[in-house]
PDB file of C-alpha atoms and ligand atoms in Angstrom:
ATOM      1  CA  MET A   1     -34.185 101.745  28.185  1.00 96.00           C
ATOM      2  CA  LYS A   2     -31.115 103.119  29.052  1.00 98.00           C
ATOM      3  CA  VAL A   3     -29.296 102.599  32.648  1.00 98.00           C
ATOM      4  CA  LEU A   4     -26.871 105.138  34.220  1.00 98.00           C
ATOM      5  CA  VAL A   5     -23.992 103.369  36.539  1.00 98.00           C
ATOM      6  CA  ALA A   6     -22.305 105.541  39.503  1.00 98.00           C
ATOM      7  CA  VAL A   7     -18.685 103.818  39.824  1.00 98.00           C
ATOM      8  CA  LYS A   8     -16.511 105.335  42.305  1.00 98.00           C
ATOM      9  CA  HIS A   9     -12.657 105.044  42.047  1.00 97.00           C
ATOM     10  CA  ALA A  10     -12.747 104.138  45.751  1.00 95.00           C
ATOM     11  CA  VAL A  11     -10.365 103.083  48.398  1.00 92.00           C
ATOM     12  CA  ASP A  12      -9.035  99.356  47.674  1.00 92.00           C
ATOM     13  CA  HIS A  13     -11.098  97.246  50.596  1.00 89.00           C
ATOM     14  CA  ASN A  14      -7.733  94.893  50.710  1.00 89.00           C
ATOM     15  CA  LEU A  15      -5.920  97.699  52.241  1.00 87.00           C
ATOM     16  CA  LYS A  16      -6.315  98.591  56.189  1.00 83.00           C
ATOM     17  CA  PRO A  17      -6.177 102.188  56.839  1.00 80.00           C
ATOM     18  CA  PHE A  18      -5.226 103.248  60.337  1.00 83.00           C
ATOM     19  CA  VAL A  19      -6.261 105.813  62.424  1.00 85.00           C
ATOM     20  CA  ASP A  20      -2.959 108.959  62.785  1.00 85.00           C
ATOM     21  CA  ALA A  21      -2.921 108.861  66.916  1.00 82.00           C
ATOM     22  CA  THR A  22      -2.055 112.672  66.174  1.00 83.00           C
ATOM     23  CA  THR A  23      -4.501 113.549  63.869  1.00 85.00           C
ATOM     24  CA  GLY A  24      -7.240 111.373  65.187  1.00 83.00           C
ATOM     25  CA  GLN A  25      -7.866 110.719  61.016  1.00 86.00           C
ATOM     26  CA  VAL A  26      -7.557 108.609  58.898  1.00 86.00           C
ATOM     27  CA  ASP A  27      -5.545 109.712  55.602  1.00 84.00           C
ATOM     28  CA  LEU A  28      -6.909 108.451  52.572  1.00 84.00           C
ATOM     29  CA  SER A  29      -5.323 110.669  50.158  1.00 82.00           C
ATOM     30  CA  GLN A  30      -1.962 108.144  49.256  1.00 82.00           C
ATOM     31  CA  ALA A  31      -4.608 104.906  48.894  1.00 87.00           C
ATOM     32  CA  ARG A  32      -4.446 102.837  46.233  1.00 91.00           C
ATOM     33  CA  ARG A  33      -8.266 103.298  44.469  1.00 94.00           C
ATOM     34  CA  VAL A  34      -9.777 100.478  42.742  1.00 95.00           C
ATOM     35  CA  ILE A  35     -13.430 100.177  41.746  1.00 97.00           C
ATOM     36  CA  ASN A  36     -15.966 100.276  44.707  1.00 97.00           C
ATOM     37  CA  PRO A  37     -17.036  96.450  44.688  1.00 97.00           C
ATOM     38  CA  PHE A  38     -20.771  97.434  45.058  1.00 98.00           C
ATOM     39  CA  ASP A  39     -20.849  99.533  42.010  1.00 98.00           C
ATOM     40  CA  GLU A  40     -18.956  96.330  40.037  1.00 98.00           C
ATOM     41  CA  ILE A  41     -21.972  94.434  41.277  1.00 98.00           C
ATOM     42  CA  SER A  42     -24.128  97.156  39.842  1.00 98.00           C
ATOM     43  CA  ILE A  43     -22.683  96.810  36.874  1.00 98.00           C
ATOM     44  CA  GLU A  44     -22.824  93.538  36.562  1.00 98.00           C
ATOM     45  CA  GLU A  45     -26.789  93.713  36.610  1.00 98.00           C
ATOM     46  CA  ALA A  46     -26.855  96.460  34.326  1.00 98.00           C
ATOM     47  CA  VAL A  47     -25.131  94.103  31.714  1.00 98.00           C
ATOM     48  CA  ARG A  48     -27.264  90.877  32.578  1.00 98.00           C
ATOM     49  CA  LEU A  49     -30.046  93.095  32.571  1.00 98.00           C
ATOM     50  CA  LYS A  50     -28.933  94.333  28.604  1.00 98.00           C
ATOM     51  CA  GLU A  51     -27.838  90.159  27.994  1.00 97.00           C
ATOM     52  CA  ARG A  52     -32.118  89.671  28.956  1.00 97.00           C
ATOM     53  CA  GLY A  53     -32.737  92.466  26.533  1.00 97.00           C
ATOM     54  CA  LEU A  54     -34.471  94.757  29.428  1.00 96.00           C
ATOM     55  CA  VAL A  55     -31.834  97.885  28.726  1.00 97.00           C
ATOM     56  CA  THR A  56     -30.423  99.549  25.300  1.00 97.00           C
ATOM     57  CA  ALA A  57     -27.611 100.717  26.777  1.00 98.00           C
ATOM     58  CA  ILE A  58     -25.182 100.952  29.919  1.00 98.00           C
ATOM     59  CA  VAL A  59     -23.491 104.238  30.794  1.00 98.00           C
ATOM     60  CA  ALA A  60     -21.057 104.330  33.461  1.00 98.00           C
ATOM     61  CA  VAL A  61     -20.026 107.866  35.378  1.00 98.00           C
ATOM     62  CA  SER A  62     -17.166 108.529  37.757  1.00 98.00           C
ATOM     63  CA  ILE A  63     -16.589 111.753  39.882  1.00 98.00           C
ATOM     64  CA  GLY A  64     -12.960 112.158  40.434  1.00 97.00           C
ATOM     65  CA  GLY A  65      -9.058 112.653  39.294  1.00 97.00           C
ATOM     66  CA  ALA A  66      -7.841 111.097  36.346  1.00 97.00           C
ATOM     67  CA  ASP A  67      -7.258 108.137  37.671  1.00 96.00           C
ATOM     68  CA  ALA A  68     -10.690 107.364  37.726  1.00 97.00           C
ATOM     69  CA  LYS A  69     -10.235 106.382  34.169  1.00 98.00           C
ATOM     70  CA  ASP A  70      -9.213 103.013  35.235  1.00 97.00           C
ATOM     71  CA  SER A  71     -12.690 102.381  37.327  1.00 98.00           C
ATOM     72  CA  LEU A  72     -14.383 103.010  34.511  1.00 98.00           C
ATOM     73  CA  ARG A  73     -11.746 100.692  32.109  1.00 98.00           C
ATOM     74  CA  HIS A  74     -12.872  97.819  34.601  1.00 97.00           C
ATOM     75  CA  ALA A  75     -16.628  98.914  33.673  1.00 98.00           C
ATOM     76  CA  TYR A  76     -15.692  98.714  29.984  1.00 98.00           C
ATOM     77  CA  ALA A  77     -14.431  95.833  30.030  1.00 98.00           C
ATOM     78  CA  MET A  78     -18.059  94.385  32.317  1.00 98.00           C
ATOM     79  CA  GLY A  79     -19.890  95.412  29.516  1.00 97.00           C
ATOM     80  CA  VAL A  80     -21.022  99.392  29.498  1.00 98.00           C
ATOM     81  CA  ASP A  81     -21.598 100.823  26.354  1.00 98.00           C
ATOM     82  CA  ARG A  82     -19.876 104.873  27.525  1.00 98.00           C
ATOM     83  CA  ALA A  83     -18.407 105.861  30.081  1.00 98.00           C
ATOM     84  CA  LEU A  84     -17.877 109.502  31.190  1.00 98.00           C
ATOM     85  CA  LEU A  85     -15.325 111.063  34.026  1.00 98.00           C
ATOM     86  CA  VAL A  86     -16.610 114.149  35.640  1.00 98.00           C
ATOM     87  CA  GLU A  87     -13.238 115.609  36.162  1.00 98.00           C
ATOM     88  CA  THR A  88     -12.217 116.986  39.337  1.00 97.00           C
ATOM     89  CA  ASP A  89      -9.089 116.506  41.957  1.00 95.00           C
ATOM     90  CA  ALA A  90     -11.163 117.545  45.118  1.00 94.00           C
ATOM     91  CA  ARG A  91     -12.686 115.137  47.347  1.00 91.00           C
ATOM     92  CA  LEU A  92     -15.816 115.454  47.290  1.00 96.00           C
ATOM     93  CA  GLN A  93     -18.583 114.940  49.945  1.00 97.00           C
ATOM     94  CA  PRO A  94     -21.664 113.316  48.989  1.00 98.00           C
ATOM     95  CA  LEU A  95     -23.931 115.980  48.416  1.00 98.00           C
ATOM     96  CA  SER A  96     -21.625 116.916  45.608  1.00 98.00           C
ATOM     97  CA  VAL A  97     -21.386 114.016  44.548  1.00 98.00           C
ATOM     98  CA  ALA A  98     -25.208 113.860  44.144  1.00 98.00           C
ATOM     99  CA  LYS A  99     -25.311 116.971  42.556  1.00 98.00           C
ATOM    100  CA  LEU A 100     -22.810 116.470  39.579  1.00 98.00           C
ATOM    101  CA  LEU A 101     -24.818 113.305  38.917  1.00 98.00           C
ATOM    102  CA  LYS A 102     -28.115 114.793  38.882  1.00 98.00           C
ATOM    103  CA  VAL A 103     -27.071 116.914  36.124  1.00 98.00           C
ATOM    104  CA  ILE A 104     -25.811 113.822  34.323  1.00 98.00           C
ATOM    105  CA  VAL A 105     -28.722 112.349  35.034  1.00 98.00           C
ATOM    106  CA  GLU A 106     -31.011 114.914  32.912  1.00 98.00           C
ATOM    107  CA  ARG A 107     -28.473 115.168  30.094  1.00 97.00           C
ATOM    108  CA  GLU A 108     -28.600 111.134  29.547  1.00 98.00           C
ATOM    109  CA  GLN A 109     -32.481 110.218  31.152  1.00 98.00           C
ATOM    110  CA  PRO A 110     -31.999 106.604  32.052  1.00 98.00           C
ATOM    111  CA  GLY A 111     -34.892 105.056  33.104  1.00 98.00           C
ATOM    112  CA  LEU A 112     -32.480 103.121  36.234  1.00 98.00           C
ATOM    113  CA  VAL A 113     -30.176 104.533  38.341  1.00 98.00           C
ATOM    114  CA  PHE A 114     -27.824 102.440  40.094  1.00 98.00           C
ATOM    115  CA  LEU A 115     -25.353 103.842  42.731  1.00 98.00           C
ATOM    116  CA  GLY A 116     -23.492 101.414  45.381  1.00 98.00           C
ATOM    117  CA  LYS A 117     -24.926 100.980  48.637  1.00 98.00           C
ATOM    118  CA  GLN A 118     -21.617 103.041  49.846  1.00 97.00           C
ATOM    119  CA  ALA A 119     -18.546 103.358  48.927  1.00 96.00           C
ATOM    120  CA  VAL A 120     -15.341 101.585  50.603  1.00 94.00           C
ATOM    121  CA  GLY A 121     -12.764 104.070  52.004  1.00 90.00           C
ATOM    122  CA  GLU A 122     -15.204 107.081  53.008  1.00 89.00           C
ATOM    123  CA  ASP A 123     -18.006 104.502  53.385  1.00 92.00           C
ATOM    124  CA  TYR A 124     -20.828 107.421  53.480  1.00 96.00           C
ATOM    125  CA  GLY A 125     -23.592 105.651  51.935  1.00 97.00           C
ATOM    126  CA  GLN A 126     -25.177 109.076  51.214  1.00 98.00           C
ATOM    127  CA  THR A 127     -25.020 109.465  47.740  1.00 98.00           C
ATOM    128  CA  GLY A 128     -27.968 106.942  46.315  1.00 98.00           C
ATOM    129  CA  GLN A 129     -30.370 108.298  48.963  1.00 98.00           C
ATOM    130  CA  MET A 130     -29.190 111.966  47.960  1.00 98.00           C
ATOM    131  CA  LEU A 131     -29.578 111.673  44.069  1.00 98.00           C
ATOM    132  CA  ALA A 132     -33.112 110.168  44.457  1.00 98.00           C
ATOM    133  CA  ALA A 133     -34.170 113.618  46.448  1.00 98.00           C
ATOM    134  CA  LEU A 134     -32.461 115.886  44.237  1.00 98.00           C
ATOM    135  CA  LEU A 135     -34.247 113.891  41.183  1.00 98.00           C
ATOM    136  CA  GLY A 136     -37.747 113.308  42.936  1.00 98.00           C
ATOM    137  CA  VAL A 137     -38.012 110.029  42.302  1.00 98.00           C
ATOM    138  CA  GLY A 138     -38.191 106.851  44.204  1.00 98.00           C
ATOM    139  CA  LEU A 139     -35.491 105.156  46.036  1.00 98.00           C
ATOM    140  CA  GLY A 140     -34.666 101.387  46.132  1.00 98.00           C
ATOM    141  CA  THR A 141     -31.640 101.024  48.464  1.00 98.00           C
ATOM    142  CA  PHE A 142     -29.822  97.765  49.707  1.00 97.00           C
ATOM    143  CA  THR A 143     -31.271  96.153  46.263  1.00 98.00           C
ATOM    144  CA  SER A 144     -30.253  92.659  46.278  1.00 97.00           C
ATOM    145  CA  ALA A 145     -33.036  91.156  44.077  1.00 98.00           C
ATOM    146  CA  LEU A 146     -34.649  93.087  41.069  1.00 97.00           C
ATOM    147  CA  GLN A 147     -37.301  92.435  38.228  1.00 97.00           C
ATOM    148  CA  VAL A 148     -37.593  95.118  35.960  1.00 97.00           C
ATOM    149  CA  LYS A 149     -41.617  95.439  34.334  1.00 95.00           C
ATOM    150  CA  ASP A 150     -43.325  97.481  32.535  1.00 92.00           C
ATOM    151  CA  GLY A 151     -42.634 100.842  33.605  1.00 95.00           C
ATOM    152  CA  SER A 152     -41.580  99.798  37.041  1.00 97.00           C
ATOM    153  CA  VAL A 153     -39.397  97.810  38.948  1.00 98.00           C
ATOM    154  CA  GLU A 154     -39.907  95.267  41.786  1.00 98.00           C
ATOM    155  CA  VAL A 155     -37.494  95.742  44.412  1.00 98.00           C
ATOM    156  CA  THR A 156     -36.086  93.940  46.633  1.00 98.00           C
ATOM    157  CA  ARG A 157     -34.321  95.314  49.971  1.00 97.00           C
ATOM    158  CA  GLU A 158     -32.184  93.755  52.781  1.00 91.00           C
ATOM    159  CA  VAL A 159     -33.855  94.746  55.659  1.00 92.00           C
ATOM    160  CA  ASP A 160     -33.057  93.875  59.250  1.00 89.00           C
ATOM    161  CA  LYS A 161     -34.581  90.311  59.762  1.00 88.00           C
ATOM    162  CA  GLY A 162     -35.266  89.576  56.476  1.00 92.00           C
ATOM    163  CA  THR A 163     -36.233  91.009  52.950  1.00 94.00           C
ATOM    164  CA  GLN A 164     -38.938  93.565  51.836  1.00 96.00           C
ATOM    165  CA  THR A 165     -39.730  93.403  48.631  1.00 97.00           C
ATOM    166  CA  ILE A 166     -41.301  97.385  46.598  1.00 98.00           C
ATOM    167  CA  SER A 167     -42.473  98.336  43.660  1.00 98.00           C
ATOM    168  CA  LEU A 168     -40.726 101.913  42.203  1.00 98.00           C
ATOM    169  CA  GLN A 169     -42.610 103.619  39.127  1.00 98.00           C
ATOM    170  CA  LEU A 170     -39.729 103.983  36.266  1.00 98.00           C
ATOM    171  CA  PRO A 171     -37.715 106.613  36.735  1.00 98.00           C
ATOM    172  CA  ALA A 172     -36.036 105.117  39.857  1.00 98.00           C
ATOM    173  CA  VAL A 173     -32.398 105.171  41.848  1.00 98.00           C
ATOM    174  CA  LEU A 174     -31.174 101.624  43.556  1.00 98.00           C
ATOM    175  CA  THR A 175     -28.255 101.428  45.526  1.00 98.00           C
ATOM    176  CA  SER A 176     -26.960  97.814  45.736  1.00 98.00           C
ATOM    177  CA  ASP A 177     -26.346  95.429  48.317  1.00 97.00           C
ATOM    178  CA  LEU A 178     -23.805  92.725  48.592  1.00 96.00           C
ATOM    179  CA  ARG A 179     -26.427  89.692  47.527  1.00 95.00           C
ATOM    180  CA  LEU A 180     -27.633  91.141  44.486  1.00 97.00           C
ATOM    181  CA  ASN A 181     -24.995  89.215  42.320  1.00 98.00           C
ATOM    182  CA  GLU A 182     -21.405  87.831  42.240  1.00 97.00           C
ATOM    183  CA  PRO A 183     -19.749  89.987  39.170  1.00 97.00           C
ATOM    184  CA  ARG A 184     -18.403  88.402  36.031  1.00 94.00           C
ATOM    185  CA  PHE A 185     -14.641  87.417  35.947  1.00 94.00           C
ATOM    186  CA  ILE A 186     -13.423  90.149  33.569  1.00 95.00           C
ATOM    187  CA  LYS A 187     -11.596  88.199  30.410  1.00 93.00           C
ATOM    188  CA  LEU A 188      -7.885  89.980  29.589  1.00 94.00           C
ATOM    189  CA  PRO A 189      -9.192  90.099  25.892  1.00 96.00           C
ATOM    190  CA  ASN A 190     -11.791  92.218  27.417  1.00 96.00           C
ATOM    191  CA  LEU A 191      -9.309  94.770  29.106  1.00 94.00           C
ATOM    192  CA  MET A 192      -7.508  94.798  26.635  1.00 95.00           C
ATOM    193  CA  MET A 193      -9.958  96.475  23.646  1.00 96.00           C
ATOM    194  CA  ALA A 194     -11.524  98.000  27.167  1.00 96.00           C
ATOM    195  CA  LYS A 195      -8.035 100.500  26.573  1.00 95.00           C
ATOM    196  CA  LYS A 196      -8.590 101.551  23.211  1.00 96.00           C
ATOM    197  CA  LYS A 197     -12.142 102.841  24.282  1.00 97.00           C
ATOM    198  CA  ALA A 198     -13.256 106.705  24.685  1.00 97.00           C
ATOM    199  CA  ILE A 199     -13.822 108.415  28.040  1.00 98.00           C
ATOM    200  CA  GLU A 200     -15.812 111.229  27.858  1.00 98.00           C
ATOM    201  CA  THR A 201     -14.584 114.157  30.119  1.00 98.00           C
ATOM    202  CA  LEU A 202     -16.120 117.103  31.858  1.00 98.00           C
ATOM    203  CA  ALA A 203     -14.532 119.464  34.348  1.00 98.00           C
ATOM    204  CA  ALA A 204     -16.932 119.973  37.198  1.00 97.00           C
ATOM    205  CA  SER A 205     -15.853 123.161  38.068  1.00 96.00           C
ATOM    206  CA  GLU A 206     -17.770 123.982  34.470  1.00 95.00           C
ATOM    207  CA  LEU A 207     -21.300 122.391  35.810  1.00 96.00           C
ATOM    208  CA  GLY A 208     -22.513 125.526  37.483  1.00 95.00           C
ATOM    209  CA  ILE A 209     -22.588 123.477  40.752  1.00 96.00           C
ATOM    210  CA  ASP A 210     -21.545 124.068  44.347  1.00 95.00           C
ATOM    211  CA  LEU A 211     -18.941 122.004  45.490  1.00 96.00           C
ATOM    212  CA  ALA A 212     -18.439 123.164  48.568  1.00 95.00           C
ATOM    213  CA  ASN A 213     -18.101 120.995  51.608  1.00 95.00           C
ATOM    214  CA  ARG A 214     -20.633 120.601  54.458  1.00 95.00           C
ATOM    215  CA  PHE A 215     -19.307 118.718  57.261  1.00 95.00           C
ATOM    216  CA  THR A 216     -16.023 118.136  58.689  1.00 93.00           C
ATOM    217  CA  VAL A 217     -14.578 114.880  59.782  1.00 90.00           C
ATOM    218  CA  ILE A 218     -13.706 115.510  63.774  1.00 90.00           C
ATOM    219  CA  LYS A 219     -11.870 112.711  64.427  1.00 87.00           C
ATOM    220  CA  SER A 220     -11.730 108.740  63.813  1.00 87.00           C
ATOM    221  CA  ASN A 221     -11.755 105.807  66.090  1.00 85.00           C
ATOM    222  CA  GLU A 222      -9.990 102.241  65.510  1.00 83.00           C
ATOM    223  CA  PRO A 223     -12.604  99.407  66.792  1.00 82.00           C
ATOM    224  CA  PRO A 224     -11.411  98.241  70.289  1.00 83.00           C
ATOM    225  CA  GLN A 225      -8.753  95.424  70.075  1.00 82.00           C
ATOM    226  CA  LYS A 226     -10.445  91.976  70.278  1.00 81.00           C
ATOM    227  CA  PRO A 227      -8.147  89.833  73.091  1.00 78.00           C
ATOM    228  CA  GLY A 228      -6.051  87.498  70.810  1.00 79.00           C
ATOM    229  CA  ALA A 229      -6.997  83.462  70.575  1.00 83.00           C
ATOM    230  CA  VAL A 230      -5.367  80.740  72.369  1.00 84.00           C
ATOM    231  CA  GLN A 231      -4.188  77.601  71.211  1.00 89.00           C
ATOM    232  CA  LEU A 232      -4.413  74.761  73.460  1.00 92.00           C
ATOM    233  CA  ALA A 233      -2.808  71.577  73.776  1.00 92.00           C
ATOM    234  CA  SER A 234      -5.266  68.621  74.715  1.00 94.00           C
ATOM    235  CA  VAL A 235      -9.328  68.059  76.151  1.00 93.00           C
ATOM    236  CA  SER A 236      -8.673  68.216  79.322  1.00 93.00           C
ATOM    237  CA  GLU A 237      -6.588  71.553  79.351  1.00 93.00           C
ATOM    238  CA  LEU A 238      -9.680  73.189  77.387  1.00 93.00           C
ATOM    239  CA  VAL A 239     -12.386  71.811  80.543  1.00 93.00           C
ATOM    240  CA  ASN A 240      -9.615  73.373  82.889  1.00 92.00           C
ATOM    241  CA  THR A 241      -9.699  76.935  81.032  1.00 90.00           C
ATOM    242  CA  LEU A 242     -13.555  76.653  80.563  1.00 91.00           C
ATOM    243  CA  ARG A 243     -14.068  75.973  84.577  1.00 92.00           C
ATOM    244  CA  LYS A 244     -11.517  78.871  85.502  1.00 89.00           C
ATOM    245  CA  ALA A 245     -13.834  81.219  82.756  1.00 86.00           C
ATOM    246  CA  GLU A 246     -16.739  79.206  84.857  1.00 88.00           C
ATOM    247  CA  VAL A 247     -18.319  78.498  81.267  1.00 88.00           C
ATOM    248  CA  LEU A 248     -18.187  74.914  83.202  1.00 87.00           C
ATOM    249  CA  GLN A 249     -18.915  73.666  86.652  1.00 80.00           C
TER     250      GLN A 249
HETATM  251  P1  LIG B 301     -21.183 106.747  49.782  1.00 76.13           P
HETATM  252  O1  LIG B 301     -22.341 107.057  49.596  1.00 76.13           O
HETATM  253  O2  LIG B 301     -19.710 107.873  49.724  1.00 76.13           O
HETATM  254  O3  LIG B 301     -20.618 105.734  50.647  1.00 76.13           O
HETATM  255  O4  LIG B 301     -21.034 106.439  47.903  1.00 76.13           O
HETATM  256  C1  LIG B 301     -22.094 105.619  47.410  1.00 76.13           C
HETATM  257  C2  LIG B 301     -22.547 105.159  45.789  1.00 76.13           C
HETATM  258  O5  LIG B 301     -22.070 106.045  45.285  1.00 76.13           O
HETATM  259  C3  LIG B 301     -21.089 104.290  45.603  1.00 76.13           C
HETATM  260  O6  LIG B 301     -21.216 103.398  45.789  1.00 76.13           O
HETATM  261  C4  LIG B 301     -21.150 105.147  43.893  1.00 76.13           C
HETATM  262  O7  LIG B 301     -22.000 104.338  43.449  1.00 76.13           O
HETATM  263  C5  LIG B 301     -21.433 106.672  44.137  1.00 76.13           C
HETATM  264  N1  LIG B 301     -20.705 107.622  43.865  1.00 76.13           N
HETATM  265  C6  LIG B 301     -20.180 107.828  45.589  1.00 76.13           C
HETATM  266  N2  LIG B 301     -18.991 108.976  45.075  1.00 76.13           N
HETATM  267  C7  LIG B 301     -19.053 108.719  43.510  1.00 76.13           C
HETATM  268  C8  LIG B 301     -17.890 109.652  42.828  1.00 76.13           C
HETATM  269  N3  LIG B 301     -17.150 110.244  43.469  1.00 76.13           N
HETATM  270  N4  LIG B 301     -17.998 109.108  41.539  1.00 76.13           N
HETATM  271  C9  LIG B 301     -19.099 108.208  41.061  1.00 76.13           C
HETATM  272  N5  LIG B 301     -20.086 107.736  41.891  1.00 76.13           N
HETATM  273  C10 LIG B 301     -19.777 108.286  43.353  1.00 76.13           C
END
């Protein structure tokens, strides 16, 4: 079985985005980008399935500018077999990304398609759902464990108060959650080897897809500021403070 993994070259999660007071928007155009952490988890899962003999080939696909090749090289270093860039400089919305991914899925015919549950930065959390609907296949969101069976996949999903296990007929789309696995540490020789690997490139504009945006962000708000913590010098000071706050009588 072939597995396809969608890899977004996403905003570095160590970065603290801020809302521009005049525009009311978060400007991510110049933000440093790295592989989306949830996509790293998807790659790790695909590689583990291959190591267990359940998967024969892993294809990573990214949609973005030439800089997205960095994330595809990261995917190579983790163990994918092929990498594909659908090149565009436009900041695409999830529906456009899902439509482009559908074209690639139809070409590659994978049994499983992995996406992350969300991409850091824009945080849409929509692409996997849209892709499954466009393909007309089953979808397992928030995957925290999975077991490939004959013609199906058993998926444990993170839900509000615990987990839920579902069985999906293959082919299927899955979105990876944080608890699915812990991605492996990449060794330097693998990174060096990844630099030499070929990245097949297609122009998004040549795939005959309507890539127009369907929504606009009206405004963004930063979370309310929490009151700062105070350091107290002694237990008696703590007791007095708690009494004043009417936590203690
Ligand atoms: P989102 O719906 O934007 O939060 O993204 C969810 C997941 O969709 C990501 O974790 C990726 O697996 C996939 N995805 C989104 N945008 C792209 C992209 N430009 N290229 C490849 N995969 C993407």
